[in-house]
Short mmCIF file of C-alpha atoms and ligand atoms in Angstrom, two decimals:
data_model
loop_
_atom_site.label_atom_id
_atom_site.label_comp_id
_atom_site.label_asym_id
_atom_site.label_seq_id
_atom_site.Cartn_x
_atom_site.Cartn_y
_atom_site.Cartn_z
CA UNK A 1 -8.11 -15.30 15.70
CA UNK A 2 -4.96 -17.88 14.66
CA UNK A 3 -3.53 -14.47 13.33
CA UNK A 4 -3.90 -12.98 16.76
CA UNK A 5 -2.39 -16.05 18.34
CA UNK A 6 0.48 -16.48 16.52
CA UNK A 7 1.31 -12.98 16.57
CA UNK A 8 1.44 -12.74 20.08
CA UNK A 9 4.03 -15.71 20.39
CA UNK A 10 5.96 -13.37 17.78
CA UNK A 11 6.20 -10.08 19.72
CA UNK A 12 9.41 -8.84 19.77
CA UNK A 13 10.98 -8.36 23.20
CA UNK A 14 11.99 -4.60 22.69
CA UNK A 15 14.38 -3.19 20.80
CA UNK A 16 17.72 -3.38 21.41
CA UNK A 17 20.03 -0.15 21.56
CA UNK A 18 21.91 0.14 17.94
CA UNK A 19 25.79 -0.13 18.00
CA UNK A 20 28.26 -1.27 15.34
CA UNK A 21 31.52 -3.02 16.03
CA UNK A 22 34.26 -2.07 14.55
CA UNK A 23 36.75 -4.78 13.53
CA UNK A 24 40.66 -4.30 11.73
CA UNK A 25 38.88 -0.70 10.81
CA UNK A 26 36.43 -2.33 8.91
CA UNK A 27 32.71 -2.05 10.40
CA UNK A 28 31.20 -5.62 11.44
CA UNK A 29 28.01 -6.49 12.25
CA UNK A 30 25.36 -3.96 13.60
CA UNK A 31 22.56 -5.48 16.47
CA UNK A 32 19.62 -2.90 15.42
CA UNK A 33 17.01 -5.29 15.22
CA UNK A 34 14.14 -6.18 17.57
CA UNK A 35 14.72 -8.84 19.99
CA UNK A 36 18.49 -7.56 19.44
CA UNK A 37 19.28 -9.99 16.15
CA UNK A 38 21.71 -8.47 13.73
CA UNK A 39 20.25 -5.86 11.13
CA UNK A 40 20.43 -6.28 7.76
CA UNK A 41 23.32 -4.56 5.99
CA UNK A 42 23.91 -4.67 2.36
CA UNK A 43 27.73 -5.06 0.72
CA UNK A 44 27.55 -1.23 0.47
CA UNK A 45 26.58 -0.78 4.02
CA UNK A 46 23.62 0.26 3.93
CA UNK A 47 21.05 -0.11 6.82
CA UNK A 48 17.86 -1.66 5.12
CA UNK A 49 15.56 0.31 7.46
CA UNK A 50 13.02 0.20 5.06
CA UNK A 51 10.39 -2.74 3.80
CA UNK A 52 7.42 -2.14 1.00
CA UNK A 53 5.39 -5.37 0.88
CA UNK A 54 2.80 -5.53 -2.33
CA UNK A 55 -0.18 -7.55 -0.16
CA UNK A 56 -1.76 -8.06 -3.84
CA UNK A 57 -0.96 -8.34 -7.26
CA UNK A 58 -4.86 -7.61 -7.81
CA UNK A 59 -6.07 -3.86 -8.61
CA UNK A 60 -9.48 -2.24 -9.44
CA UNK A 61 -7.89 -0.14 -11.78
CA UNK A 62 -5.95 -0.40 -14.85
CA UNK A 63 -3.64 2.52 -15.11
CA UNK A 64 -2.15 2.64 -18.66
CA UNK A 65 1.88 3.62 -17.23
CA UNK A 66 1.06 0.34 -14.84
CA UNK A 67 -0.80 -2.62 -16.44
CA UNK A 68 -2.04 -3.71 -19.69
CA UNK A 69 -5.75 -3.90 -20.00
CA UNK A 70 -5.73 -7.57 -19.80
CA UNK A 71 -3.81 -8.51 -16.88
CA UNK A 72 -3.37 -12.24 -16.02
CA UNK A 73 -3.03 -12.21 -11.78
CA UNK A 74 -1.80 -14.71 -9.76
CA UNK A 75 -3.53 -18.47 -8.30
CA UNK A 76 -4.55 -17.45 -5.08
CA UNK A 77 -2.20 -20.85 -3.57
CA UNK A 78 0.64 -18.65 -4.88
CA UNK A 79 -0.03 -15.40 -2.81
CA UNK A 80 0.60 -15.67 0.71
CA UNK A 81 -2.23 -15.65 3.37
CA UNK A 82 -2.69 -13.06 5.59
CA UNK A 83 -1.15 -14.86 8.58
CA UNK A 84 2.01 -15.60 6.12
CA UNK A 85 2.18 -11.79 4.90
CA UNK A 86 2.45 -10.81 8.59
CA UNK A 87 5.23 -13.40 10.15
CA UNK A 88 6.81 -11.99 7.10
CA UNK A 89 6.85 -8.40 7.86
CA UNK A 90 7.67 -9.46 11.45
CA UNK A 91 10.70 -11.05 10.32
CA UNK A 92 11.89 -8.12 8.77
CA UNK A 93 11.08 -5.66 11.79
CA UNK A 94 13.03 -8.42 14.12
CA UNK A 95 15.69 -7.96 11.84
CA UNK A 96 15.52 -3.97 12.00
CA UNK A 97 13.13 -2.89 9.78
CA UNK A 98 12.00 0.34 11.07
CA UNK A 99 9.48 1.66 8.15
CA UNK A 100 6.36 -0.73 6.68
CA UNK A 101 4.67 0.36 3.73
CA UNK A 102 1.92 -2.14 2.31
CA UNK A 103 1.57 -1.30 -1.52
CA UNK A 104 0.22 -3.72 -4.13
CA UNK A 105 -1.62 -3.92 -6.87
CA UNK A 106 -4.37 -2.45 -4.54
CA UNK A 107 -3.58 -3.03 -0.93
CA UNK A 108 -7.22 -1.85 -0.18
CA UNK A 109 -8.68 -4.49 -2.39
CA UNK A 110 -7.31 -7.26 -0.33
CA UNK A 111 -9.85 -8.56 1.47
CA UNK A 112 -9.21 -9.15 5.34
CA UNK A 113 -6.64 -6.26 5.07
CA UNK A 114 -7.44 -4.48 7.87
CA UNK A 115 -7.15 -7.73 9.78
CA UNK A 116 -3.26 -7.57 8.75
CA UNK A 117 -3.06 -3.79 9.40
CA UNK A 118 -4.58 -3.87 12.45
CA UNK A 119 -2.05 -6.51 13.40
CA UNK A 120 0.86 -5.02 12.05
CA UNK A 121 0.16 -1.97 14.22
CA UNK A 122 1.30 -3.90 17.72
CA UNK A 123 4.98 -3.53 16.11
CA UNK A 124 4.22 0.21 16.63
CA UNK A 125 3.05 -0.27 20.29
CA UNK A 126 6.52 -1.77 21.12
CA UNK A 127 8.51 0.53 19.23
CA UNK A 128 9.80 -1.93 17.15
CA UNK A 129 8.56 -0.24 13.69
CA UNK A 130 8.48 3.93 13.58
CA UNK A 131 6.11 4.00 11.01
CA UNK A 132 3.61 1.94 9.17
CA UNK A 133 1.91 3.44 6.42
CA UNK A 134 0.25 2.39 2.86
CA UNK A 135 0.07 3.64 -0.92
CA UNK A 136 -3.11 3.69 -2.26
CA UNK A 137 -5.25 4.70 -5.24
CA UNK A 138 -7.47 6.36 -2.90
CA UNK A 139 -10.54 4.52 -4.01
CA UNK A 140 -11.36 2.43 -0.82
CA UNK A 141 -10.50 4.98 1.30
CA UNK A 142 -14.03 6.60 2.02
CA UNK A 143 -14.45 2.84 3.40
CA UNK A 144 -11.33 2.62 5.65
CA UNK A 145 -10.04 6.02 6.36
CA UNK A 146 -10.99 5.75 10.10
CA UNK A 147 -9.75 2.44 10.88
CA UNK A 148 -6.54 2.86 9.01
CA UNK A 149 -6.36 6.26 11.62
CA UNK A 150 -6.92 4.07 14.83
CA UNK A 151 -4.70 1.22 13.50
CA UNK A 152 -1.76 4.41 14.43
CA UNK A 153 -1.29 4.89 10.32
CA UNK A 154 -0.08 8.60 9.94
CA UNK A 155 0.14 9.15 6.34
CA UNK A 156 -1.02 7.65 3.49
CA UNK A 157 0.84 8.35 -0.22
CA UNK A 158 -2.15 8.61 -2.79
CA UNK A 159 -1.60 7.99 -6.32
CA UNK A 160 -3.58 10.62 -8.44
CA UNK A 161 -2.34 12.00 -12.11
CA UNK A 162 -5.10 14.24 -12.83
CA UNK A 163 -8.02 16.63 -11.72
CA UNK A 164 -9.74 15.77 -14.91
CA UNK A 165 -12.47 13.12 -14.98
CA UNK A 166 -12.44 12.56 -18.24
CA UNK A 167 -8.58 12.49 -18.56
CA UNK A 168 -8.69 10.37 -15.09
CA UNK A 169 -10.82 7.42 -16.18
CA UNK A 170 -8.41 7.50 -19.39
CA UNK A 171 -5.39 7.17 -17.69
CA UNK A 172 -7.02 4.44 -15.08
CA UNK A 173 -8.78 3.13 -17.28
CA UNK A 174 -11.61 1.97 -14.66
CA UNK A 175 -11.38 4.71 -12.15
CA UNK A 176 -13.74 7.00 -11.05
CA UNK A 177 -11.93 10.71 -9.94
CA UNK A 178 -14.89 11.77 -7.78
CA UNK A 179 -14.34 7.90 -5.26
CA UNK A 180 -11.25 8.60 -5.36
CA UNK A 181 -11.08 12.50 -4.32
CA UNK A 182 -13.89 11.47 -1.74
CA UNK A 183 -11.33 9.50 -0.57
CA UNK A 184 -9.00 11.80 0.00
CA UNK A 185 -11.72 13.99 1.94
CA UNK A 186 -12.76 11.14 4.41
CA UNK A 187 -8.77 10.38 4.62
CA UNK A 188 -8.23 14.43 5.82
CA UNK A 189 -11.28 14.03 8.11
CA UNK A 190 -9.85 11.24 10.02
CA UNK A 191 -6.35 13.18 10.68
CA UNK A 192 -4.74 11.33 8.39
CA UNK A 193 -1.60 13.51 6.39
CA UNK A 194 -1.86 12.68 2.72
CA UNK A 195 1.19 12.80 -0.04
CA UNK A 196 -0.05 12.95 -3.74
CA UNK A 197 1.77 10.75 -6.14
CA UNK A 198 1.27 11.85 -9.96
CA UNK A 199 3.17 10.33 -12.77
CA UNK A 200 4.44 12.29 -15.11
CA UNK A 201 3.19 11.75 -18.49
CA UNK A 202 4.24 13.82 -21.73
CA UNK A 203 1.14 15.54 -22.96
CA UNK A 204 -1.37 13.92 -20.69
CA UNK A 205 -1.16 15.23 -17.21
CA UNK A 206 2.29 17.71 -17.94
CA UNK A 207 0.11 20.98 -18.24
CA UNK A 208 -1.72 20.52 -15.24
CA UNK A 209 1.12 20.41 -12.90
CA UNK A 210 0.70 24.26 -11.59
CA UNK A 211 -3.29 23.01 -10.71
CA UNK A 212 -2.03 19.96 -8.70
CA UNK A 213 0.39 22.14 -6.57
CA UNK A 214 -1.91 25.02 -6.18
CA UNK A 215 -4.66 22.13 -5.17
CA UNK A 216 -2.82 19.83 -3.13
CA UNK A 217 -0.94 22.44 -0.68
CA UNK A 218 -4.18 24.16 -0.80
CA UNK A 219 -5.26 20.99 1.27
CA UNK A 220 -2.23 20.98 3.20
CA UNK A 221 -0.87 17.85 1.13
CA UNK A 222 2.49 17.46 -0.22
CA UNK A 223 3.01 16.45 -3.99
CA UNK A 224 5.90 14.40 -5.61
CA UNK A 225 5.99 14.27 -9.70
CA UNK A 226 7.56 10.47 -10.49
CA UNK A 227 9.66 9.43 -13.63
CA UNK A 228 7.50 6.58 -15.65
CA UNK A 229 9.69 3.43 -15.03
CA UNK A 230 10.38 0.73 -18.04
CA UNK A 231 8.64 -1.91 -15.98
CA UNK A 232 6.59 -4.18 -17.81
CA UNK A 233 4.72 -4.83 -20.92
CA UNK A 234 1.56 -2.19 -21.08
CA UNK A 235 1.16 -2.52 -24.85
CA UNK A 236 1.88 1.32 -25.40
CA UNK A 237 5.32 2.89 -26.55
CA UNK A 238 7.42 3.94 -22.75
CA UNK A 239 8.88 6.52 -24.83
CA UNK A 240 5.67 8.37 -25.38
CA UNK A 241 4.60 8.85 -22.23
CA UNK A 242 8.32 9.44 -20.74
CA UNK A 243 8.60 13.41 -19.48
CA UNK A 244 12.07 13.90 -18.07
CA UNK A 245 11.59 15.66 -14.62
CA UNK A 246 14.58 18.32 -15.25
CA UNK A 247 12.08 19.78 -17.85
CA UNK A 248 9.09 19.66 -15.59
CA UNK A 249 10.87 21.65 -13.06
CA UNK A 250 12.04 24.34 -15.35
CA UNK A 251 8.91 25.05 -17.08
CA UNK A 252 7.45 25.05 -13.24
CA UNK A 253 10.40 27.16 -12.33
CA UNK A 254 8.89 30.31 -14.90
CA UNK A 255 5.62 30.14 -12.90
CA UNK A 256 6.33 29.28 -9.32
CA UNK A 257 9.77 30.38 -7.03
CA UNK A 258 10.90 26.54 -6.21
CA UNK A 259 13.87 26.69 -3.33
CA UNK A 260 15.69 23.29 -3.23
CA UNK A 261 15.69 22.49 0.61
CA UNK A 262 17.04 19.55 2.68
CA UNK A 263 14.15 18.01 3.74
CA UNK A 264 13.80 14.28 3.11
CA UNK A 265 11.83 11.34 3.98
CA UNK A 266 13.98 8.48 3.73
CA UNK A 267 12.79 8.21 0.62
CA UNK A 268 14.19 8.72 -2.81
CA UNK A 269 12.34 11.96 -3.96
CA UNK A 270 13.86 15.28 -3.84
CA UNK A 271 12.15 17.89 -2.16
CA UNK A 272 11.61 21.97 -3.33
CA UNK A 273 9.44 24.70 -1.32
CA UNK A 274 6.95 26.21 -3.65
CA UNK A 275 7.45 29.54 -1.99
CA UNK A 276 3.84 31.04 -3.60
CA UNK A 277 1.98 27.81 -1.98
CA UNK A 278 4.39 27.04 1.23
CA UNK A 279 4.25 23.46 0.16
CA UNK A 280 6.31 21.12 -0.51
CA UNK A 281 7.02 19.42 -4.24
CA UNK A 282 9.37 16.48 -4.58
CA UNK A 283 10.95 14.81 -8.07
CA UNK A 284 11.04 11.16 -7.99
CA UNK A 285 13.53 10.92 -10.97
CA UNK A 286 15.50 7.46 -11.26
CA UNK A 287 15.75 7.93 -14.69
CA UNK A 288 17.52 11.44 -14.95
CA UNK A 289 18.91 11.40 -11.23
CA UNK A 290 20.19 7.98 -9.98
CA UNK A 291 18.70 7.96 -6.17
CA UNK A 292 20.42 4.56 -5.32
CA UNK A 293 23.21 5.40 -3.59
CA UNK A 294 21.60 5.57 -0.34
CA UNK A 295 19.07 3.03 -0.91
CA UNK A 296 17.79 1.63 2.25
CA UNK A 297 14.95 -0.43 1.02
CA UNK A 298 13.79 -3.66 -0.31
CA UNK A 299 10.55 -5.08 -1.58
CA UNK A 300 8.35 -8.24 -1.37
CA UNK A 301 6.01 -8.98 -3.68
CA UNK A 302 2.70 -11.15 -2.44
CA UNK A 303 4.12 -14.01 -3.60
CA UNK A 304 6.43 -13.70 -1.13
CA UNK A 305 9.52 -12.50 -3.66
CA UNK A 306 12.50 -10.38 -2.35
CA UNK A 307 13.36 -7.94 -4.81
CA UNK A 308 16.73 -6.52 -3.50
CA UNK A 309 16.71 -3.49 -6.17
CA UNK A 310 13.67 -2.26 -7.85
CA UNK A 311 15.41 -2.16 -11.05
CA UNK A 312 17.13 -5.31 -11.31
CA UNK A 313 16.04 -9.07 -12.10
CA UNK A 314 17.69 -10.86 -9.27
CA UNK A 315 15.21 -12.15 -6.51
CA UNK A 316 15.04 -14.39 -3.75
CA UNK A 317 12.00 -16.64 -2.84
CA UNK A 318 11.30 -16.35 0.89
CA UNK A 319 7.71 -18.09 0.49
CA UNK A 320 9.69 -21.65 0.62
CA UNK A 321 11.92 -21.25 3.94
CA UNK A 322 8.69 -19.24 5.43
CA UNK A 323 6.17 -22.53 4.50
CA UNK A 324 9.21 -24.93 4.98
CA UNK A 325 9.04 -23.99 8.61
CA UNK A 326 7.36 -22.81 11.71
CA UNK A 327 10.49 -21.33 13.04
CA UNK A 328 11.88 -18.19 11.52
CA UNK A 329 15.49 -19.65 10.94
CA UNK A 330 15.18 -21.08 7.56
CA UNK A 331 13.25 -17.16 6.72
CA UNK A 332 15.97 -15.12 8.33
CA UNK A 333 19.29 -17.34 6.28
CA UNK A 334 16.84 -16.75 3.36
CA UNK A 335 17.22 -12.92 3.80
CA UNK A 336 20.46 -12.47 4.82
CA UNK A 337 21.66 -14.74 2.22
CA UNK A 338 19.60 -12.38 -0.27
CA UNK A 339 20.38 -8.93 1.14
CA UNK A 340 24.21 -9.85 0.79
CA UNK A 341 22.99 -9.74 -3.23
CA UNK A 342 21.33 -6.33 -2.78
CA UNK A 343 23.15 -4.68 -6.27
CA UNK A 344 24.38 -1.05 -5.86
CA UNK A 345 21.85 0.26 -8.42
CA UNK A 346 19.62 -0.21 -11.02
CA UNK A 347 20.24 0.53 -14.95
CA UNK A 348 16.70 1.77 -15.70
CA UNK A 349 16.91 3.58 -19.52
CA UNK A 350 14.13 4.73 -21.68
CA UNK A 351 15.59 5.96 -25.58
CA UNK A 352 14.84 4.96 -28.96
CA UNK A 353 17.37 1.91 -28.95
CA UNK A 354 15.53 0.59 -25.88
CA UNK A 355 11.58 0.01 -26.75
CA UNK A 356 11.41 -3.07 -24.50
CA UNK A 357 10.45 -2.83 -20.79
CA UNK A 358 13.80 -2.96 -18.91
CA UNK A 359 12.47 -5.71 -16.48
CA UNK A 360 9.29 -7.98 -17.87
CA UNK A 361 7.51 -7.41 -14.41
CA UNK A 362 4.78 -5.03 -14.22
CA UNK A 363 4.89 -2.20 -11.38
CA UNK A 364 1.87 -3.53 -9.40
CA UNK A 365 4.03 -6.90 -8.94
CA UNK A 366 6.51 -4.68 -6.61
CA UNK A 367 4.71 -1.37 -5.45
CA UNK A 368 6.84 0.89 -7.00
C1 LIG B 1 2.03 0.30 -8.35
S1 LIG B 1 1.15 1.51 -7.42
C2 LIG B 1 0.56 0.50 -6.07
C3 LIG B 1 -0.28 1.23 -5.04
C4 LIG B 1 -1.59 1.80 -5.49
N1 LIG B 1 -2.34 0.96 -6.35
C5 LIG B 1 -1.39 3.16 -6.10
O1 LIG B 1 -1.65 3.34 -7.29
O2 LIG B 1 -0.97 4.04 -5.35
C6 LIG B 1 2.39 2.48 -6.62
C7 LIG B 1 2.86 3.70 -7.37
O3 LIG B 1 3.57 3.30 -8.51
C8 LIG B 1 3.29 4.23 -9.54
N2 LIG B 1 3.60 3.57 -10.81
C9 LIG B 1 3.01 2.51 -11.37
N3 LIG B 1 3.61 2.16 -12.53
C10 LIG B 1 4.63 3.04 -12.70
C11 LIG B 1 5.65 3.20 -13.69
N4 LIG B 1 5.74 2.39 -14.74
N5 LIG B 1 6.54 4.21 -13.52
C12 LIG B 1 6.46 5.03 -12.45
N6 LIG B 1 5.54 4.92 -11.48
C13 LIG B 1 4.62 3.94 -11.61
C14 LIG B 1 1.84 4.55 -9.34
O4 LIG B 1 1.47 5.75 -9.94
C15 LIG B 1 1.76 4.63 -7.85
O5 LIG B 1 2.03 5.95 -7.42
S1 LIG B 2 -0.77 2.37 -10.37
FE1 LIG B 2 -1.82 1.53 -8.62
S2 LIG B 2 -3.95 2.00 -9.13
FE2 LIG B 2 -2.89 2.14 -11.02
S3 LIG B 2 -3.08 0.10 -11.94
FE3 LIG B 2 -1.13 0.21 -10.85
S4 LIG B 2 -1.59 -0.70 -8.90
FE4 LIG B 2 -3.55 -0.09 -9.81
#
């Protein structure tokens, strides 16, 4: 109920028509935002369009590229309420964010989430946000398929690696393949269009890449094969699990007729048509193909953390100006102050001389 209230003093007034200015040749500010405040433009100029919020740093599964078995999560004073997590997002759609994905840890695991979903959504009622959508591990989703649907959710990514239960519960450690592709049914039932995210893993999931395609376009879902990132300590060697994509795609290339088309998603995969399945397959691959040069998004962790660049360190605290203050003003110098930070790329590498993590945090801190 306070979240409904104080959402409804927060509605933005419509979206004002996007212009730039240009200024001695050089472009100036651009008014994209709701309520017509400036949009956020990096040093680069680029638009960041694009805002992935981890609600939770909590998961019920422990996937070995992810998390070490024994994860220590956050004090619940340090993750930001429900209320907070949404005059957050707001901020960011006010300030031309036209894409909301809620990631975690497991956003379904949250509880109350589909209080902040369900709020979220009005955003899409004005026409302030185009899309709002989640990643998930699927295993909730039996639960809230339908809701998700009425909230005006339109796709969902789910993250699965494998067909195999066996080889499943291994890589999740906890998980249970059959929730999880029930899941994925009650998601299809309610309309919803499903992406499958698989990690690529040398000599665990590598040979059953044909299977996935030929099962997820079989379903009418799209597949995308990721990279493993060096994020966090997992207790296991990156360099084992580490499957270059180019190699993927070759050995796919003797089996299936892949045609590179133009098709993208504002996101950073690449996208081929399987020509035997008519789906689509797309290569997340920041470690063999740097995708940051367009790079229109940034993430916030639970705790309220800006991460400007997925692979970098440097982060800005927005919890403090957003408790220091009812109004948004302390929030909004907070992020422009950070975005004019955002780096032009990350320097992600996985090789013998580097058996460290690149960055100490742990992929379920950000979202991926
Ligand atoms: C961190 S999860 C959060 C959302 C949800 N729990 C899920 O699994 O979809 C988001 C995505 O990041 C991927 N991921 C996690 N750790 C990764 C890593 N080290 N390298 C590449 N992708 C990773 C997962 O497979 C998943 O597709
Ligand atoms: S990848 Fe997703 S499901 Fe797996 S441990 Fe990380 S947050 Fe949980």
């Amino acid at each position: 109920m306070i979240l409904e209230e104080t959402l409804q003093q927060r509605v933005p007034m419509g979206r004002v028509k996007a212009h730039s200015m240009t200024m001695n040749g050089t472009e100036a500010q651009k008014f994209d935002g709701a309520a017509g405040r400036p949009s956020l433009v990096d040093p680069f100029g680029r638009d960041i369009s694009y805002l992935r919020v981890s609600v939770t740093d909590r998961c019920d599964f422990r996937c070995v590229y992810c998390m070490s078995e024994n994860m220590a999560f956050l004090p619940k004073a340090d993750v930001l309420t429900l209320e907070e997590l949404d005059r957050l997002c707001s901020a960011f759609i006010a300030r031309g964010v036209r894409k909301l994905r809620l990631t975690g840890g497991e956003p379904l695991v949250r509880r109350g989430i589909m209080t902040l979903v369900n709020s979220l959504s009005r955003h899409l009622h004005t026409g302030a946000l185009d899309e709002l959508t989640l990643t998930t591990n699927g295993s909730q989703l039996a639960k809230y398929a339908q809701e998700i649907k009425a909230a005006g959710v339109r796709r969902l990514n789910v993250s699965l690696d494998t067909l195999d239960a066996e080889k499943f519960r291994a890589i999740t450690r906890w998980g249970s393949l059959d929730q999880v592709l029930a899941g994925i049914d009650a998601a299809l039932a309610a309309g919803l269009k499903i992406k499958i995210n698989a990690v690529a893993l040398k000599g665990v999931n590598d040979d059953e890449f044909p299977n996935l395609i030929e099962w997820a376009h079989g379903r009418g879902m799209d597949l995308t094969l990721i990279e493993v990132m060096p994020l966090g300590e997992i207790g296991e060697g990156r360099l084992e699990q580490y499957l270059p994509l180019s190699i993927a795609r070759a050995r796919l290339a003797e089996r299936f007729s892949l045609a590179d088309i133009d098709y993208r998603t504002g996101g950073p995969a690449r996208y081929v048509r399987v020509a035997e399945t008519g789906g689509l397959l797309g290569f997340i691959t920041p470690m063999t193909h740097n995708f940051c040069e367009s790079c229109n998004r940034v993430r916030v962790t639970c705790t309220g953390t800006l991460y400007m660049c997925l692979g970098q360190e440097d982060a800005a605290d927005l919890r403090k100006p957003l408790r220091a203050s009812e109004s948004d003003d302390l929030l909004f110098a907070a992020m422009d102050e950070a975005i004019s930070r955002k780096p032009k790329g990350h320097d992600f590498v996985i090789d013998r001389r580097h058996r460290r993590p690149a960055l100490a945090r742990h992929m379920s801190a950000t979202g991926g």
